PDB file of N, CA and C in Angstrom:
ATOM      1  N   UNK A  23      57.527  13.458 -25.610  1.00  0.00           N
ATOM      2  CA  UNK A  23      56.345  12.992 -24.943  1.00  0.00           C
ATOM      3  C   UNK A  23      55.318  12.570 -25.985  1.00  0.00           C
ATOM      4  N   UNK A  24      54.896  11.583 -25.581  1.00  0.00           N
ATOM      5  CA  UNK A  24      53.753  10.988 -26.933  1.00  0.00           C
ATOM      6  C   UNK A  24      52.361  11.159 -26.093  1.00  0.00           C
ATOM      7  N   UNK A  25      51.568  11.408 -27.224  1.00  0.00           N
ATOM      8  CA  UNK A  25      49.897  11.936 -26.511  1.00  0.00           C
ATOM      9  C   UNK A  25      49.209  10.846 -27.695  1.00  0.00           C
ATOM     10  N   UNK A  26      48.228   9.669 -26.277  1.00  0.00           N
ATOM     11  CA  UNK A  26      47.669   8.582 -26.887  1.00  0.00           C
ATOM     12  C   UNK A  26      46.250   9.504 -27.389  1.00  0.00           C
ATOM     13  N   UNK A  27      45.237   9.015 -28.712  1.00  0.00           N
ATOM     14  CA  UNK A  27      44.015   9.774 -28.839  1.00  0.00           C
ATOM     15  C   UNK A  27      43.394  10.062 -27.427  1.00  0.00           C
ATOM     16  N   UNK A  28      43.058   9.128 -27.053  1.00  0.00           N
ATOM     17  CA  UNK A  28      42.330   9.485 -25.685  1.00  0.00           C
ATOM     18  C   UNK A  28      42.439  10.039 -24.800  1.00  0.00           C
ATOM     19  N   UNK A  29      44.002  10.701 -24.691  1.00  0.00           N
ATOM     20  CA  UNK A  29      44.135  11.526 -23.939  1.00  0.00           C
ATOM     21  C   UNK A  29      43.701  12.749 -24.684  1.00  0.00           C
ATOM     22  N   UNK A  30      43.625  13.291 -25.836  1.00  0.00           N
ATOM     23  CA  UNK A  30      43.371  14.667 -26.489  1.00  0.00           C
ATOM     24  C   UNK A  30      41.882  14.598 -26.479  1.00  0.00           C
ATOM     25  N   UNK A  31      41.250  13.710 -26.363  1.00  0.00           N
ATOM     26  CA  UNK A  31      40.115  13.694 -26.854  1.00  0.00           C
ATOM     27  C   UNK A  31      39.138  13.834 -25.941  1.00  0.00           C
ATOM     28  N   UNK A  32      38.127  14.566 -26.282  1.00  0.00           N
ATOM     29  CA  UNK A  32      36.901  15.124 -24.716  1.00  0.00           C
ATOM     30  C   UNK A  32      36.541  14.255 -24.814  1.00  0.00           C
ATOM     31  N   UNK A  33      36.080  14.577 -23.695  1.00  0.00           N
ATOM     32  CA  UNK A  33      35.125  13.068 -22.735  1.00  0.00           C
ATOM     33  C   UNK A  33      33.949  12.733 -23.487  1.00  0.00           C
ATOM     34  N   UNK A  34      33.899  11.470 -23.563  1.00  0.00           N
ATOM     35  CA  UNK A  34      32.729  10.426 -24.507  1.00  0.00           C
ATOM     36  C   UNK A  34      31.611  11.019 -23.407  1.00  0.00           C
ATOM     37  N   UNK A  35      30.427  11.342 -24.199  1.00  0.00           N
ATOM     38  CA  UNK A  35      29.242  11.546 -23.032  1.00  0.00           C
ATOM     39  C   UNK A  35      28.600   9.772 -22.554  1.00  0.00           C
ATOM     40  N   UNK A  36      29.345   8.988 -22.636  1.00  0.00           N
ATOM     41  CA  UNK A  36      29.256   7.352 -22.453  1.00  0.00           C
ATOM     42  C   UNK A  36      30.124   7.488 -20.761  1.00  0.00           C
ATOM     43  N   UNK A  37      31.081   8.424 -20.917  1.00  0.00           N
ATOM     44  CA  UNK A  37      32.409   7.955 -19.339  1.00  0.00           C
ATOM     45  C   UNK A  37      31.218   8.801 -18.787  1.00  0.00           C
ATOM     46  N   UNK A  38      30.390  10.219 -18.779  1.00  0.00           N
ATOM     47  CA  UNK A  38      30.387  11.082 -18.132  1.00  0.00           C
ATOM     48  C   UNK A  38      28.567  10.826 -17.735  1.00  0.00           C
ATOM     49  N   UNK A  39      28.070   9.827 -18.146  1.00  0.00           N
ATOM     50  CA  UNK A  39      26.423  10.344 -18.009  1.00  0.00           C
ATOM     51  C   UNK A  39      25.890   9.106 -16.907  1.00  0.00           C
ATOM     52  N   UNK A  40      24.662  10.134 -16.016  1.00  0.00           N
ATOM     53  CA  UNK A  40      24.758   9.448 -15.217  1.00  0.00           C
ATOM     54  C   UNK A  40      23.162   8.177 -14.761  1.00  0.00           C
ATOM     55  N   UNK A  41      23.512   7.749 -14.135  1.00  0.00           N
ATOM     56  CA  UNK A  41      22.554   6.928 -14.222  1.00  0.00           C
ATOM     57  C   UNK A  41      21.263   7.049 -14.397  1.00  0.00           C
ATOM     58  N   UNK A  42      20.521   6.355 -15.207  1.00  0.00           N
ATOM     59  CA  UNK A  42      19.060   6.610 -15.995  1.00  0.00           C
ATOM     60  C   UNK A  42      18.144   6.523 -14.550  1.00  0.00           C
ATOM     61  N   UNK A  43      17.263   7.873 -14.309  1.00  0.00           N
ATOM     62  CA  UNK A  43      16.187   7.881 -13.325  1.00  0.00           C
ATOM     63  C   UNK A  43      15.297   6.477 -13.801  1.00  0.00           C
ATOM     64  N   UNK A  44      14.429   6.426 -12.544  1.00  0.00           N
ATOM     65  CA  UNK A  44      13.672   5.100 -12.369  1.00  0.00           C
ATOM     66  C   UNK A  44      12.595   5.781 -13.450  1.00  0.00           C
ATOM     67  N   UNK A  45      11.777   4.578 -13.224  1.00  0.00           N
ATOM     68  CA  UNK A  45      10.931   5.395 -14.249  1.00  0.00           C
ATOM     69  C   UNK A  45       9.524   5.551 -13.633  1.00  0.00           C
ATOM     70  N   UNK A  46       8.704   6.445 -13.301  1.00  0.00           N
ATOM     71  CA  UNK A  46       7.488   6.682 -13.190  1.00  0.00           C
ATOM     72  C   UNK A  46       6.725   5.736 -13.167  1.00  0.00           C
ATOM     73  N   UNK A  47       6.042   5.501 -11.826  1.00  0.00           N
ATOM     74  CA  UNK A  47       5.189   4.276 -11.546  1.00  0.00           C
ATOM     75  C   UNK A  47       4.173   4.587 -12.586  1.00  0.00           C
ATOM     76  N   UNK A  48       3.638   3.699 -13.153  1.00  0.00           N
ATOM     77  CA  UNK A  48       2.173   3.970 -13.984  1.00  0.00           C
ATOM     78  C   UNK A  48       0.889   3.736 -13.603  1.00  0.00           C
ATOM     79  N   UNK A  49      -0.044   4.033 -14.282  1.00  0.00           N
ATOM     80  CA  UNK A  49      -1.512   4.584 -13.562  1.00  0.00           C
ATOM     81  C   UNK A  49      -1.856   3.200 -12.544  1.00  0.00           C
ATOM     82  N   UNK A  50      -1.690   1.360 -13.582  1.00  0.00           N
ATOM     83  CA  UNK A  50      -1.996   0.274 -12.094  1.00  0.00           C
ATOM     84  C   UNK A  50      -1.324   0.437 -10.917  1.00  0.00           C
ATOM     85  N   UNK A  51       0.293   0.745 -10.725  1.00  0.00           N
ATOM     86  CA  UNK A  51       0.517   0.808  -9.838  1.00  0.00           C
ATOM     87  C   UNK A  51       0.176   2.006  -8.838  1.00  0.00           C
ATOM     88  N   UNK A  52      -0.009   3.147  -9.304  1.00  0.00           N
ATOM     89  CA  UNK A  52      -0.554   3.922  -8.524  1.00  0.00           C
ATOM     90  C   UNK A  52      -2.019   3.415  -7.752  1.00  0.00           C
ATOM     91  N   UNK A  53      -2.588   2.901  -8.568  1.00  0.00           N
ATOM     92  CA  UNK A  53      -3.937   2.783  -8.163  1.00  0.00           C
ATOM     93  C   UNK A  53      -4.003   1.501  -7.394  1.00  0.00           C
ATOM     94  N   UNK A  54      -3.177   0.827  -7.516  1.00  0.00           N
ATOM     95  CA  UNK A  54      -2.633  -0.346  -6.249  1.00  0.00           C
ATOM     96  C   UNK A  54      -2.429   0.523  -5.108  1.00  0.00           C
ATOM     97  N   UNK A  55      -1.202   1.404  -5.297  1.00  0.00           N
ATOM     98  CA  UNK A  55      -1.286   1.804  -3.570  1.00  0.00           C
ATOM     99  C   UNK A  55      -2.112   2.585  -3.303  1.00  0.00           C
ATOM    100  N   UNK A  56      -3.383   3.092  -3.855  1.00  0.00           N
ATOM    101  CA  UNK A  56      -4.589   3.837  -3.518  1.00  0.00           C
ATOM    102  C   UNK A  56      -4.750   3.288  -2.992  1.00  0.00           C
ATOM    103  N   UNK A  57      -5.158   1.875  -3.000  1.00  0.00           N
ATOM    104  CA  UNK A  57      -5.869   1.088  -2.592  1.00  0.00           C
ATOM    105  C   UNK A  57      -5.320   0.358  -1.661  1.00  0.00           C
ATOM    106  N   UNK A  58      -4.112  -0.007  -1.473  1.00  0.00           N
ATOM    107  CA  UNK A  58      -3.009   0.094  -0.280  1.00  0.00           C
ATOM    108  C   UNK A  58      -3.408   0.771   1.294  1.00  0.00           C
ATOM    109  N   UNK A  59      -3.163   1.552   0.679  1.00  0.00           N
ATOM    110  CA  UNK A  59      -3.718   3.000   1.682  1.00  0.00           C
ATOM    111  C   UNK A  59      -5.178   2.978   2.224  1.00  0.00           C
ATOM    112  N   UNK A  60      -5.788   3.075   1.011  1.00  0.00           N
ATOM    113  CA  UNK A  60      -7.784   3.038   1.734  1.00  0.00           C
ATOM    114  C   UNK A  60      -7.458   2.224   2.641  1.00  0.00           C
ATOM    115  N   UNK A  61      -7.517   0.997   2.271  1.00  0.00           N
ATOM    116  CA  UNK A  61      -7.170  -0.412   2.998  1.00  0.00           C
ATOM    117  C   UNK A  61      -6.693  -0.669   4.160  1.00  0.00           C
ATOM    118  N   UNK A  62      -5.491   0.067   4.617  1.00  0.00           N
ATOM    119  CA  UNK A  62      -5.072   0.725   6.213  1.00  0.00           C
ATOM    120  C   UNK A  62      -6.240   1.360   6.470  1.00  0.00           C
ATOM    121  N   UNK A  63      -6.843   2.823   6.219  1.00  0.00           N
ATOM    122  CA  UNK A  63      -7.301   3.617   6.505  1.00  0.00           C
ATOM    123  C   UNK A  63      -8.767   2.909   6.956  1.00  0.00           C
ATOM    124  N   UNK A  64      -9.465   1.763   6.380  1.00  0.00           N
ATOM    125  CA  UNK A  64     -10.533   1.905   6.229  1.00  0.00           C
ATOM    126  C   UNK A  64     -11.054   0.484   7.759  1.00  0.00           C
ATOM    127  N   UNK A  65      -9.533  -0.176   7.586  1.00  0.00           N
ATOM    128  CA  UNK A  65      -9.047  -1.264   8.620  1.00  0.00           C
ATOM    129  C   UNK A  65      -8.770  -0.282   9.874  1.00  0.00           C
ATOM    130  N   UNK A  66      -8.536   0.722   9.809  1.00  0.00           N
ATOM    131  CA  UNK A  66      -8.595   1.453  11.158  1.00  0.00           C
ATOM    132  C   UNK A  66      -9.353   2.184  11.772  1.00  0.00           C
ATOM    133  N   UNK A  67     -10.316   2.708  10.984  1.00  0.00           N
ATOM    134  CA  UNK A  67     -11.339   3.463  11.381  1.00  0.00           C
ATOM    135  C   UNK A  67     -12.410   2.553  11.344  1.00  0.00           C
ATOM    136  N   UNK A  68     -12.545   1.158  10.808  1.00  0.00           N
ATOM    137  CA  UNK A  68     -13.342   0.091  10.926  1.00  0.00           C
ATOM    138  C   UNK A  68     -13.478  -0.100  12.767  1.00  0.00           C
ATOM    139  N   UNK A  69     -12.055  -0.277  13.040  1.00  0.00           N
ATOM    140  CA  UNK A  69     -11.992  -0.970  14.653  1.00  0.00           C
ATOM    141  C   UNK A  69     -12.443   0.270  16.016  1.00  0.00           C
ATOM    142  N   UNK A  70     -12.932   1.534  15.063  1.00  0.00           N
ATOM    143  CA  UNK A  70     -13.377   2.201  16.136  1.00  0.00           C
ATOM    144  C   UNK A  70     -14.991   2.102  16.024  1.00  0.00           C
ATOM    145  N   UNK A  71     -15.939   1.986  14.656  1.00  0.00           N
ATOM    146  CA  UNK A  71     -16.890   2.425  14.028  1.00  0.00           C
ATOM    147  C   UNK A  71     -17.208   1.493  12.440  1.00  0.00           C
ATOM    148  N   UNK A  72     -18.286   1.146  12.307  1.00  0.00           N
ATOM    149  CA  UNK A  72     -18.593   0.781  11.410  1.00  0.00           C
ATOM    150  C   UNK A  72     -18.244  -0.585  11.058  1.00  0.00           C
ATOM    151  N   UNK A  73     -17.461  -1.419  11.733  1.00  0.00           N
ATOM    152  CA  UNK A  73     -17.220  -3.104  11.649  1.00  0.00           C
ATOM    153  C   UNK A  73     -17.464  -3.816  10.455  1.00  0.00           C
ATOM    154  N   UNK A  74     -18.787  -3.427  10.787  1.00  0.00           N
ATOM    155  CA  UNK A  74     -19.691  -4.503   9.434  1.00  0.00           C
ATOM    156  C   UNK A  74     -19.230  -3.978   7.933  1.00  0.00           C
ATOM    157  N   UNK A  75     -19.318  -2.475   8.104  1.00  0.00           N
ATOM    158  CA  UNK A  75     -18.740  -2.176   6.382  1.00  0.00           C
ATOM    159  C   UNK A  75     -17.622  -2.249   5.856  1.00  0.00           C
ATOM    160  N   UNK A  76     -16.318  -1.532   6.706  1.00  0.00           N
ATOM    161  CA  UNK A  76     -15.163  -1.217   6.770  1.00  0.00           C
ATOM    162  C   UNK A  76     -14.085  -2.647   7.003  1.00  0.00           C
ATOM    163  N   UNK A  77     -14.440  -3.379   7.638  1.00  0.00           N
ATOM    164  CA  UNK A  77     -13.686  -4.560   7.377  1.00  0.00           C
ATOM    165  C   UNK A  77     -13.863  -5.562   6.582  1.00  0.00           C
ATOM    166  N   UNK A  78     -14.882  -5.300   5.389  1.00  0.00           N
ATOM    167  CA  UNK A  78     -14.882  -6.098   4.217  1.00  0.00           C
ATOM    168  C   UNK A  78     -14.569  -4.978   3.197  1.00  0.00           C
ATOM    169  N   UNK A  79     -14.628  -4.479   3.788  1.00  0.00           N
ATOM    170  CA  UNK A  79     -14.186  -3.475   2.327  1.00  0.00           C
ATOM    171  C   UNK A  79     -12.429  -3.220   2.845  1.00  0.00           C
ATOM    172  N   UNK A  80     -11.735  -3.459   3.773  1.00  0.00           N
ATOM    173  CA  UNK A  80     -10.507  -3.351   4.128  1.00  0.00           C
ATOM    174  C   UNK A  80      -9.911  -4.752   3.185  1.00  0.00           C
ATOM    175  N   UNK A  81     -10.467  -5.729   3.912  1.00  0.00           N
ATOM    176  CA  UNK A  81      -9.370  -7.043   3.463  1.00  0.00           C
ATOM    177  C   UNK A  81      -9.914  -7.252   1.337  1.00  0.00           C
ATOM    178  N   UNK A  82     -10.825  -6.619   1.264  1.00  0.00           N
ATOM    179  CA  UNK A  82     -11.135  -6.780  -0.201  1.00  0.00           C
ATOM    180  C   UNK A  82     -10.060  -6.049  -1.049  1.00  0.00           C
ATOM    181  N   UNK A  83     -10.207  -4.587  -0.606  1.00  0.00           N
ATOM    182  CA  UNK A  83      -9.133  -3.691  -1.210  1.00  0.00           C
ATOM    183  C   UNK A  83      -7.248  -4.266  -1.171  1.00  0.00           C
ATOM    184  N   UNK A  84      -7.138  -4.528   0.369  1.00  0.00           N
ATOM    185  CA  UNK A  84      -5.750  -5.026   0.682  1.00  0.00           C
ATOM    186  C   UNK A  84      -5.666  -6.534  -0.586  1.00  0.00           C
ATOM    187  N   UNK A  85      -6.570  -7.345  -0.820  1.00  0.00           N
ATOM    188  CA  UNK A  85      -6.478  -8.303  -1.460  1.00  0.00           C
ATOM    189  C   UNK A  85      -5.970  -7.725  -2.899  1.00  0.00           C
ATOM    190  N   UNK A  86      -6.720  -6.570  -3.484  1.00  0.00           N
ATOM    191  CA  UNK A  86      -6.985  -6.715  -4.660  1.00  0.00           C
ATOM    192  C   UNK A  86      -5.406  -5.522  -4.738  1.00  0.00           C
ATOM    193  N   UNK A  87      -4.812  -4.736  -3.875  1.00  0.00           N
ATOM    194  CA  UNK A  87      -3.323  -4.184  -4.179  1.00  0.00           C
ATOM    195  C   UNK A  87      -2.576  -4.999  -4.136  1.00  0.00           C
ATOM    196  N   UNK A  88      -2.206  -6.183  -3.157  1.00  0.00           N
ATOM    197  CA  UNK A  88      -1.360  -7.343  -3.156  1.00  0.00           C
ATOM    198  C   UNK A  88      -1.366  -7.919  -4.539  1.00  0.00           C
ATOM    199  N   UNK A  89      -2.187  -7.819  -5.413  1.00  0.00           N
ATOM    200  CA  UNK A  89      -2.316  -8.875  -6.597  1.00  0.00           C
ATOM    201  C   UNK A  89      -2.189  -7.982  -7.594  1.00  0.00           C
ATOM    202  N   UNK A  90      -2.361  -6.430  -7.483  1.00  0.00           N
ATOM    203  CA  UNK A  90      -1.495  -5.998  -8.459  1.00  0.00           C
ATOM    204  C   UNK A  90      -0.366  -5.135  -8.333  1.00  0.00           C
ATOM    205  N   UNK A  91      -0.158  -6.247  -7.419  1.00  0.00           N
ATOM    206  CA  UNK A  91       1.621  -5.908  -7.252  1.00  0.00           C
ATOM    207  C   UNK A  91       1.682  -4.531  -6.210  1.00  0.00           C
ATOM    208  N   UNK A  92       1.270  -4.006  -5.391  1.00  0.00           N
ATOM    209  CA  UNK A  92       2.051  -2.440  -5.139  1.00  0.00           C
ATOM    210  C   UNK A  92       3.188  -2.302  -4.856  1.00  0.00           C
ATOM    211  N   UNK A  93       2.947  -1.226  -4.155  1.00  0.00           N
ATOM    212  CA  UNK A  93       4.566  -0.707  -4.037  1.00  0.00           C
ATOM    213  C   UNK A  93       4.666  -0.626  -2.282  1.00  0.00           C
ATOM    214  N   UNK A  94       3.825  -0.523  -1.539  1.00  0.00           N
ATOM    215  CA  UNK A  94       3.601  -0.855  -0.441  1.00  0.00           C
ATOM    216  C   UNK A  94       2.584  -2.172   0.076  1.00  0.00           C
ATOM    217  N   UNK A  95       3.401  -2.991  -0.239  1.00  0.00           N
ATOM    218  CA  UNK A  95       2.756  -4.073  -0.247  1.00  0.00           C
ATOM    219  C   UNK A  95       2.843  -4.220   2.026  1.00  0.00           C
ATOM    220  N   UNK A  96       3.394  -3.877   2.608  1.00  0.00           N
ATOM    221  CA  UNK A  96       3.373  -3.310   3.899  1.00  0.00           C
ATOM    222  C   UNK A  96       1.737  -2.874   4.156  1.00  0.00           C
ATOM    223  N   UNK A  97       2.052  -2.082   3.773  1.00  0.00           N
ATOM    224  CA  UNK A  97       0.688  -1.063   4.206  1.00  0.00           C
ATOM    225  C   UNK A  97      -0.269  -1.934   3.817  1.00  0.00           C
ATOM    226  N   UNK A  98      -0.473  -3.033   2.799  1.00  0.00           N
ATOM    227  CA  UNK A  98      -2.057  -3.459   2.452  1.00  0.00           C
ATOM    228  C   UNK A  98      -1.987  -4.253   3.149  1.00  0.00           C
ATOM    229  N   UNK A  99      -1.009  -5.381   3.921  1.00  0.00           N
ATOM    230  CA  UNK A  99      -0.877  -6.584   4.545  1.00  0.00           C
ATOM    231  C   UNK A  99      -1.665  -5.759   5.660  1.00  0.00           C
ATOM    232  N   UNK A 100      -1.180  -4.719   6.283  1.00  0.00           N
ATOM    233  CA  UNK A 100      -1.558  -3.814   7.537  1.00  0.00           C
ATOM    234  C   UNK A 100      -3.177  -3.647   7.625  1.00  0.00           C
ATOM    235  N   UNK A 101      -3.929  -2.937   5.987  1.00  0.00           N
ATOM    236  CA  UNK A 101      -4.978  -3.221   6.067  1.00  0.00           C
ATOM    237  C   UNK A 101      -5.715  -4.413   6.420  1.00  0.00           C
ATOM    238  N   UNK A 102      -4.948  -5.689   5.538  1.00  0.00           N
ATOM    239  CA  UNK A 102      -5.621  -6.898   5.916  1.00  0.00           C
ATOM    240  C   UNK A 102      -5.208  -7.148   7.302  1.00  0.00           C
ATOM    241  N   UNK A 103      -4.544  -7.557   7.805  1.00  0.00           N
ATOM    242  CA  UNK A 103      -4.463  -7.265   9.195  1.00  0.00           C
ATOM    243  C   UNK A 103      -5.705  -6.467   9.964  1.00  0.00           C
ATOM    244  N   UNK A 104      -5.959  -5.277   9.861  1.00  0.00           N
ATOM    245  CA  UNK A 104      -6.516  -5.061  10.468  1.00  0.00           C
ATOM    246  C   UNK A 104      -8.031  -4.904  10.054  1.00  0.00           C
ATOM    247  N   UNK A 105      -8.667  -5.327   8.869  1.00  0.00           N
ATOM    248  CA  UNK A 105     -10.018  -6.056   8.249  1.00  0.00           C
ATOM    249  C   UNK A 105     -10.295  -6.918   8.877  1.00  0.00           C
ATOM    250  N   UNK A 106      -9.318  -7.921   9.206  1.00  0.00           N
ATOM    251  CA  UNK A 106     -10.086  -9.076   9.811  1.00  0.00           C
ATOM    252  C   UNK A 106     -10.218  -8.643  11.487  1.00  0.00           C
ATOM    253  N   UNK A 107      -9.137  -8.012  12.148  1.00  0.00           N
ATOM    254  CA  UNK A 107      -9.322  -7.385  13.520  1.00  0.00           C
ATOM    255  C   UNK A 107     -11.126  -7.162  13.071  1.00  0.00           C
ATOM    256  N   UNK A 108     -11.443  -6.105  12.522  1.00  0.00           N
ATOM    257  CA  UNK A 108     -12.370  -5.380  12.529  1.00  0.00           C
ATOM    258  C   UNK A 108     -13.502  -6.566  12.522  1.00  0.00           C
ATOM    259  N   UNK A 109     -13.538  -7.864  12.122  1.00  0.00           N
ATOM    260  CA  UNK A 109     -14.506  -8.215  12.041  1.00  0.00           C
ATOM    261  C   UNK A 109     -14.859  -9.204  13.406  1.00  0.00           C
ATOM    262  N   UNK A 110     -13.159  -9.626  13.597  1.00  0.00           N
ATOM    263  CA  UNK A 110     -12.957 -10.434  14.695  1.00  0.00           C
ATOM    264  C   UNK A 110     -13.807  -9.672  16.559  1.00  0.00           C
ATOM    265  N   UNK A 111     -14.057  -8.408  16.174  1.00  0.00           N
ATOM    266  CA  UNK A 111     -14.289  -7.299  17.412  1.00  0.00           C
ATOM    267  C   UNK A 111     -15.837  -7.892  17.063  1.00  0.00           C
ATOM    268  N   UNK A 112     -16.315  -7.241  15.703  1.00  0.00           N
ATOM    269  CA  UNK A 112     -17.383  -7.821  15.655  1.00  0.00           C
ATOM    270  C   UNK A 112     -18.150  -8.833  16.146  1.00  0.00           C
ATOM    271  N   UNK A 113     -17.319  -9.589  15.919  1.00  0.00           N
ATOM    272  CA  UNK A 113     -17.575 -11.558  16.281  1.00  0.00           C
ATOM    273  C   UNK A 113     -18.026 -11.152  17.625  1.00  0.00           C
ATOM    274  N   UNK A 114     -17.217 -10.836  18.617  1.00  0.00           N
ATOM    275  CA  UNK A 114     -16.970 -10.610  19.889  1.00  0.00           C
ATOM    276  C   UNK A 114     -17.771  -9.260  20.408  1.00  0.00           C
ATOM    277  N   UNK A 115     -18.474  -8.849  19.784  1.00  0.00           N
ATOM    278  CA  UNK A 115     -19.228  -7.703  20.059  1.00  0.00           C
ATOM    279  C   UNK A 115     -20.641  -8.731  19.821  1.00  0.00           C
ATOM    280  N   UNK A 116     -20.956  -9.330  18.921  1.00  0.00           N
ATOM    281  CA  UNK A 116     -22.325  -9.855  18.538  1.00  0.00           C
ATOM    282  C   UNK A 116     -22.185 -10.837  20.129  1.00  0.00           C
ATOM    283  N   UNK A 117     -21.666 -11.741  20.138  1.00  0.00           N
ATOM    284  CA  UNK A 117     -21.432 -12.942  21.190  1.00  0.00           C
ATOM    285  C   UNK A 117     -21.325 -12.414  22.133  1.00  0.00           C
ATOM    286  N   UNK A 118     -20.928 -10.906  22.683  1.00  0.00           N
ATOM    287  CA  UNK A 118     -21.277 -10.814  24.450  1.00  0.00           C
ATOM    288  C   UNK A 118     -22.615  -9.911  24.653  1.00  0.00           C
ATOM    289  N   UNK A 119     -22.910  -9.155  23.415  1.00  0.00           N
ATOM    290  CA  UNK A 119     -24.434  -8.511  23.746  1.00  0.00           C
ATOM    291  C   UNK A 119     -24.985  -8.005  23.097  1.00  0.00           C
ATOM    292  N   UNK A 120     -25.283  -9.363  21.971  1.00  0.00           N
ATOM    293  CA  UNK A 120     -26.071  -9.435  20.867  1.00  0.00           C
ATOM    294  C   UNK A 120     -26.399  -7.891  20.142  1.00  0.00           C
ATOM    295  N   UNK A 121     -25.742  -7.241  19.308  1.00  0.00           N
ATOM    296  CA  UNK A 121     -25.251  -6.104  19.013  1.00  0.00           C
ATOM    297  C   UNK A 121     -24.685  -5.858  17.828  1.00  0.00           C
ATOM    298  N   UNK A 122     -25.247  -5.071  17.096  1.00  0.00           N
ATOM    299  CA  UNK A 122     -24.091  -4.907  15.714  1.00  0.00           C
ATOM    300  C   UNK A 122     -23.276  -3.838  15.792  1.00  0.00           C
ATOM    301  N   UNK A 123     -23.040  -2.882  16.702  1.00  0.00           N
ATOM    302  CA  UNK A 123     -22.713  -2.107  16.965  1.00  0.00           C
ATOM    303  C   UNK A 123     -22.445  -1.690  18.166  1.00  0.00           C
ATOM    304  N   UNK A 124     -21.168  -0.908  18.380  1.00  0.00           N
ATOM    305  CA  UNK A 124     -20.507  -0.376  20.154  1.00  0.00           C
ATOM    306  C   UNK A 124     -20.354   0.812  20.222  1.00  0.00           C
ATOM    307  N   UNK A 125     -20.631   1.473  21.819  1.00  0.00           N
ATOM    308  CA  UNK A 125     -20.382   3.068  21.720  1.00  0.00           C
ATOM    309  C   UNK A 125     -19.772   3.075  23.186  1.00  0.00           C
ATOM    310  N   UNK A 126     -18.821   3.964  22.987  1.00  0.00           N
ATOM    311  CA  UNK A 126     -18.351   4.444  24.120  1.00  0.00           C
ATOM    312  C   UNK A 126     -19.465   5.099  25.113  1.00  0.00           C
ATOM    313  N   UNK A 127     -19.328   4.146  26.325  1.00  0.00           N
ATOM    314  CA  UNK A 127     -20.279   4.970  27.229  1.00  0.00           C
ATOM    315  C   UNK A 127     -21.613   4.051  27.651  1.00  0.00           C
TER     316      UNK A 127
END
């Protein structure tokens, strides 16, 4: 029986190692989907309260994660999405009774 090297020989840590983890988002991208996030958050609580502040500060933030790249680029479209809702209510809040503001009741 003949024994080729490679059969005697332990395993190369090259056959046996396994794929290199991703690597750790870094501080811009984190701070993209901060801002991702506000951006939903600030687009939704805009359309109950606060119109005038919260939906420029929604589609500003959603603008400025889209452009540096996030990682939920979803979620900021969502904010912008719903920034402009927030202002569009507005529109439609000023035009039926002259109003910067709505309350239940």
């Amino acid at each position: 029986m003949i024994m080729n090297a490679t059969d005697t020989a332990p395993h190369s840590p090259a056959a046996t190692r396994t794929p290199a983890p991703k690597p750790a988002p870094t501080a811009a991208v984190r701070q993209a989907d901060g801002m991702a996030v506000a951006s939903f958050v600030f687009g939704l609580i805009g359309l109950l309260a606060m119109n005038l502040l919260l939906g420029p500060a929604s589609i500003v933030l959603a603008a400025l994660a889209l452009r540096r790249r996030t990682s939920r680029p979803g979620r900021a479209r969502l904010g912008l999405a719903l920034g402009v809702a927030d202002l569009v209510v507005l529109a439609c809040l000023v035009s039926a009774d002259q109003t910067w503001s709505w309350s239940i009741g």
